[in-house]
Amino acid sequence: MNVFSSLARVARGRPAWALLLFFALAFQVVALYFQHTMNLLPCVMCIYERVAMFGIAGAALIGLFAPNNAFFRWGGIICWGVAAVWGVKLAHQHIEYQFPDPNVLFGPTCELFVSFPSWAPLNEWLPSVFQSYGDCSMVVWEFLGYSMPQWLLVIFVMMLAAQVCVLVSELKVLITTLRGEPTATDLNR
């Protein structure tokens, strides 16, 4: 049995999806701790990064609902990938706001207010979580010399790498199944 077969088997169980949900929610708790206890005001990009992390939590809930069902498992994997890629993009953009190119006279700037669709105004529904008050370009917190968006980039890249590993394992099992060959997940039943 190889690593991919093991990953595919793990993705068909609830503990893996529960672990993903735990990490996504733990990062949300940390963000709220920074906001409400340490009084670090979240900026527009912080809020969007928070939404991306909620996207990963939502993906985990989809997979957790019925991990043995291919529809829910694949739905969770795809949503996980989309949210993680979006998080990587947002964190990278946020880093550019904090550390602009010194050779550019007018660097990138972030919006003043969050912009959610009219059918989901999260900042109006739950302003204590989704309202922005800070400046995207300010570095207000560092750990080991890295700012919060830099750490978020690391976190989102790690979540994306985990998603890619699970996706590859699922694709490998799918291809093996389509060929009519037994898979390691079939042999272990």
mmCIF file of C-alpha atoms in Angstrom:
data_model
loop_
_atom_site.group_PDB
_atom_site.id
_atom_site.type_symbol
_atom_site.label_atom_id
_atom_site.label_comp_id
_atom_site.label_asym_id
_atom_site.label_seq_id
_atom_site.Cartn_x
_atom_site.Cartn_y
_atom_site.Cartn_z
ATOM 1 C CA MET A 1 0.000 0.000 0.000
ATOM 2 C CA ASN A 2 1.411 3.388 -0.963
ATOM 3 C CA VAL A 3 0.957 6.843 0.512
ATOM 4 C CA PHE A 4 -1.737 7.857 -1.971
ATOM 5 C CA SER A 5 -3.884 4.828 -1.178
ATOM 6 C CA SER A 6 -3.536 5.601 2.521
ATOM 7 C CA LEU A 7 -4.537 9.230 1.956
ATOM 8 C CA ALA A 8 -7.547 8.183 -0.103
ATOM 9 C CA ARG A 9 -8.634 5.848 2.686
ATOM 10 C CA VAL A 10 -8.173 8.585 5.296
ATOM 11 C CA ALA A 11 -10.215 11.053 3.187
ATOM 12 C CA ARG A 12 -13.114 8.600 3.320
ATOM 13 C CA GLY A 13 -13.283 8.899 7.107
ATOM 14 C CA ARG A 14 -14.696 11.619 9.295
ATOM 15 C CA PRO A 15 -11.610 12.168 11.508
ATOM 16 C CA ALA A 16 -9.589 13.749 8.677
ATOM 17 C CA TRP A 17 -12.392 16.140 7.781
ATOM 18 C CA ALA A 18 -12.959 16.907 11.475
ATOM 19 C CA LEU A 19 -9.256 17.725 11.816
ATOM 20 C CA LEU A 20 -9.441 20.127 8.866
ATOM 21 C CA LEU A 21 -12.518 21.754 10.421
ATOM 22 C CA PHE A 22 -10.740 21.995 13.778
ATOM 23 C CA PHE A 23 -7.726 23.784 12.268
ATOM 24 C CA ALA A 24 -9.867 26.188 10.229
ATOM 25 C CA LEU A 25 -11.968 27.086 13.269
ATOM 26 C CA ALA A 26 -8.892 27.319 15.516
ATOM 27 C CA PHE A 27 -7.425 29.917 13.154
ATOM 28 C CA GLN A 28 -10.722 31.818 13.361
ATOM 29 C CA VAL A 29 -10.565 31.765 17.159
ATOM 30 C CA VAL A 30 -7.002 33.097 17.010
ATOM 31 C CA ALA A 31 -8.121 35.882 14.645
ATOM 32 C CA LEU A 32 -10.956 36.849 16.982
ATOM 33 C CA TYR A 33 -8.550 36.760 19.940
ATOM 34 C CA PHE A 34 -6.250 39.176 18.111
ATOM 35 C CA GLN A 35 -9.202 41.411 17.309
ATOM 36 C CA HIS A 36 -11.170 41.441 20.548
ATOM 37 C CA THR A 37 -8.533 40.748 23.216
ATOM 38 C CA MET A 38 -5.340 42.231 21.769
ATOM 39 C CA ASN A 39 -7.323 45.053 20.096
ATOM 40 C CA LEU A 40 -5.680 44.556 16.699
ATOM 41 C CA LEU A 41 -8.117 46.068 14.233
ATOM 42 C CA PRO A 42 -8.719 43.864 11.180
ATOM 43 C CA CYS A 43 -8.330 45.460 7.776
ATOM 44 C CA VAL A 44 -10.267 44.692 4.601
ATOM 45 C CA MET A 45 -7.760 42.034 3.533
ATOM 46 C CA CYS A 46 -7.866 40.463 7.017
ATOM 47 C CA ILE A 47 -11.632 40.102 6.672
ATOM 48 C CA TYR A 48 -11.348 38.560 3.204
ATOM 49 C CA GLU A 49 -8.674 36.160 4.486
ATOM 50 C CA ARG A 50 -11.038 35.300 7.327
ATOM 51 C CA VAL A 51 -13.763 34.505 4.785
ATOM 52 C CA ALA A 52 -11.333 32.262 2.878
ATOM 53 C CA MET A 53 -10.624 30.383 6.114
ATOM 54 C CA PHE A 54 -14.378 30.034 6.682
ATOM 55 C CA GLY A 55 -14.492 28.630 3.153
ATOM 56 C CA ILE A 56 -12.066 25.909 4.216
ATOM 57 C CA ALA A 57 -14.207 25.247 7.297
ATOM 58 C CA GLY A 58 -17.268 24.984 5.040
ATOM 59 C CA ALA A 59 -15.417 22.550 2.778
ATOM 60 C CA ALA A 60 -14.545 20.472 5.832
ATOM 61 C CA LEU A 61 -18.216 20.400 6.841
ATOM 62 C CA ILE A 62 -19.178 19.187 3.362
ATOM 63 C CA GLY A 63 -16.635 16.368 3.534
ATOM 64 C CA LEU A 64 -17.506 15.611 7.148
ATOM 65 C CA PHE A 65 -21.189 15.205 6.300
ATOM 66 C CA ALA A 66 -20.707 12.025 4.253
ATOM 67 C CA PRO A 67 -17.053 11.250 3.479
ATOM 68 C CA ASN A 68 -17.880 7.850 1.941
ATOM 69 C CA ASN A 69 -20.208 9.509 -0.559
ATOM 70 C CA ALA A 70 -18.196 10.551 -3.628
ATOM 71 C CA PHE A 71 -20.390 13.617 -4.239
ATOM 72 C CA PHE A 72 -19.769 15.078 -0.770
ATOM 73 C CA ARG A 73 -16.121 14.003 -0.639
ATOM 74 C CA TRP A 74 -15.321 15.540 -4.033
ATOM 75 C CA GLY A 75 -17.405 18.608 -3.195
ATOM 76 C CA GLY A 76 -15.398 19.093 -0.017
ATOM 77 C CA ILE A 77 -12.084 18.570 -1.803
ATOM 78 C CA ILE A 78 -12.947 21.041 -4.576
ATOM 79 C CA CYS A 79 -14.282 23.704 -2.175
ATOM 80 C CA TRP A 80 -11.204 23.212 0.011
ATOM 81 C CA GLY A 81 -8.937 23.834 -2.983
ATOM 82 C CA VAL A 82 -10.851 26.911 -4.143
ATOM 83 C CA ALA A 83 -10.814 28.453 -0.656
ATOM 84 C CA ALA A 84 -7.124 27.653 -0.128
ATOM 85 C CA VAL A 85 -6.117 29.129 -3.503
ATOM 86 C CA TRP A 86 -8.204 32.204 -2.754
ATOM 87 C CA GLY A 87 -6.516 32.474 0.663
ATOM 88 C CA VAL A 88 -3.040 32.223 -0.905
ATOM 89 C CA LYS A 89 -3.958 34.955 -3.396
ATOM 90 C CA LEU A 90 -5.360 37.237 -0.695
ATOM 91 C CA ALA A 91 -2.427 36.738 1.685
ATOM 92 C CA HIS A 92 0.056 37.429 -1.122
ATOM 93 C CA GLN A 93 -1.816 40.594 -2.079
ATOM 94 C CA HIS A 94 -1.921 41.658 1.582
ATOM 95 C CA ILE A 95 1.851 41.187 1.844
ATOM 96 C CA GLU A 96 2.270 43.464 -1.185
ATOM 97 C CA TYR A 97 0.250 46.138 0.634
ATOM 98 C CA GLN A 98 2.467 45.857 3.706
ATOM 99 C CA PHE A 99 5.762 45.661 1.840
ATOM 100 C CA PRO A 100 5.310 47.604 -1.419
ATOM 101 C CA ASP A 101 7.941 47.723 -4.141
ATOM 102 C CA PRO A 102 10.208 50.690 -3.250
ATOM 103 C CA ASN A 103 10.745 51.405 -6.962
ATOM 104 C CA VAL A 104 7.057 52.118 -7.559
ATOM 105 C CA LEU A 105 5.915 55.634 -6.717
ATOM 106 C CA PHE A 106 2.297 54.773 -5.962
ATOM 107 C CA GLY A 107 2.023 51.218 -4.719
ATOM 108 C CA PRO A 108 -1.091 49.123 -4.346
ATOM 109 C CA THR A 109 -3.689 50.157 -1.813
ATOM 110 C CA CYS A 110 -6.573 48.236 -0.343
ATOM 111 C CA GLU A 111 -10.198 49.256 -0.221
ATOM 112 C CA LEU A 112 -11.492 51.299 2.688
ATOM 113 C CA PHE A 113 -14.526 49.118 3.320
ATOM 114 C CA VAL A 114 -15.300 45.446 2.820
ATOM 115 C CA SER A 115 -17.435 44.694 -0.190
ATOM 116 C CA PHE A 116 -19.734 41.709 0.148
ATOM 117 C CA PRO A 117 -22.528 40.817 -2.270
ATOM 118 C CA SER A 118 -25.931 42.334 -1.535
ATOM 119 C CA TRP A 119 -27.357 38.850 -0.920
ATOM 120 C CA ALA A 120 -24.723 38.156 1.785
ATOM 121 C CA PRO A 121 -23.727 41.359 3.599
ATOM 122 C CA LEU A 122 -21.659 39.544 6.221
ATOM 123 C CA ASN A 123 -20.353 42.810 7.689
ATOM 124 C CA GLU A 124 -23.951 43.847 8.451
ATOM 125 C CA TRP A 125 -25.056 40.459 9.735
ATOM 126 C CA LEU A 126 -22.073 39.916 12.031
ATOM 127 C CA PRO A 127 -20.017 43.128 12.301
ATOM 128 C CA SER A 128 -17.973 41.867 15.259
ATOM 129 C CA VAL A 129 -16.434 39.285 12.904
ATOM 130 C CA PHE A 130 -16.664 40.762 9.393
ATOM 131 C CA GLN A 131 -16.336 44.543 9.784
ATOM 132 C CA SER A 132 -12.965 46.075 8.908
ATOM 133 C CA TYR A 133 -11.433 48.919 10.871
ATOM 134 C CA GLY A 134 -7.688 48.699 10.245
ATOM 135 C CA ASP A 135 -5.192 49.741 7.589
ATOM 136 C CA CYS A 136 -3.952 46.962 5.284
ATOM 137 C CA SER A 137 -0.492 48.485 4.921
ATOM 138 C CA MET A 138 0.303 48.602 8.642
ATOM 139 C CA VAL A 139 2.260 45.784 10.256
ATOM 140 C CA VAL A 140 0.625 45.624 13.684
ATOM 141 C CA TRP A 141 1.846 42.190 14.787
ATOM 142 C CA GLU A 142 4.895 40.039 14.142
ATOM 143 C CA PHE A 143 6.018 36.605 15.233
ATOM 144 C CA LEU A 144 9.546 35.395 14.502
ATOM 145 C CA GLY A 145 10.012 38.410 12.239
ATOM 146 C CA TYR A 146 7.018 37.666 10.011
ATOM 147 C CA SER A 147 3.811 39.680 9.809
ATOM 148 C CA MET A 148 0.352 38.181 10.100
ATOM 149 C CA PRO A 149 -0.267 38.024 6.315
ATOM 150 C CA GLN A 150 3.085 36.279 5.884
ATOM 151 C CA TRP A 151 2.029 33.648 8.415
ATOM 152 C CA LEU A 152 -1.353 33.371 6.713
ATOM 153 C CA LEU A 153 0.423 32.760 3.420
ATOM 154 C CA VAL A 154 2.318 29.878 5.053
ATOM 155 C CA ILE A 155 -0.914 28.497 6.544
ATOM 156 C CA PHE A 156 -2.873 28.726 3.289
ATOM 157 C CA VAL A 157 0.000 27.181 1.300
ATOM 158 C CA MET A 158 0.148 24.283 3.778
ATOM 159 C CA MET A 159 -3.620 23.807 3.520
ATOM 160 C CA LEU A 160 -3.368 23.909 -0.274
ATOM 161 C CA ALA A 161 -0.512 21.382 -0.239
ATOM 162 C CA ALA A 162 -2.602 19.040 1.926
ATOM 163 C CA GLN A 163 -5.551 19.493 -0.440
ATOM 164 C CA VAL A 164 -3.388 18.699 -3.474
ATOM 165 C CA CYS A 165 -2.135 15.504 -1.796
ATOM 166 C CA VAL A 166 -5.712 14.403 -1.070
ATOM 167 C CA LEU A 167 -6.818 15.387 -4.583
ATOM 168 C CA VAL A 168 -3.990 13.407 -6.209
ATOM 169 C CA SER A 169 -4.772 10.375 -4.042
ATOM 170 C CA GLU A 170 -8.460 10.552 -4.980
ATOM 171 C CA LEU A 171 -7.601 10.918 -8.670
ATOM 172 C CA LYS A 172 -5.249 7.946 -8.461
ATOM 173 C CA VAL A 173 -7.979 5.803 -6.888
ATOM 174 C CA LEU A 174 -10.502 7.039 -9.469
ATOM 175 C CA ILE A 175 -8.202 6.170 -12.391
ATOM 176 C CA THR A 176 -7.434 2.756 -10.891
ATOM 177 C CA THR A 177 -11.154 2.109 -10.422
ATOM 178 C CA LEU A 178 -11.967 3.183 -13.989
ATOM 179 C CA ARG A 179 -9.361 0.717 -15.249
ATOM 180 C CA GLY A 180 -11.142 -2.029 -13.326
ATOM 181 C CA GLU A 181 -8.179 -2.736 -11.054
ATOM 182 C CA PRO A 182 -8.678 -3.273 -7.307
ATOM 183 C CA THR A 183 -7.548 -0.381 -5.147
ATOM 184 C CA ALA A 184 -5.984 -0.503 -1.708
ATOM 185 C CA THR A 185 -9.212 0.946 -0.326
ATOM 186 C CA ASP A 186 -11.113 -2.008 -1.842
ATOM 187 C CA LEU A 187 -8.629 -4.558 -0.492
ATOM 188 C CA ASN A 188 -8.906 -3.215 3.071
ATOM 189 C CA ARG A 189 -12.677 -3.643 3.323
#
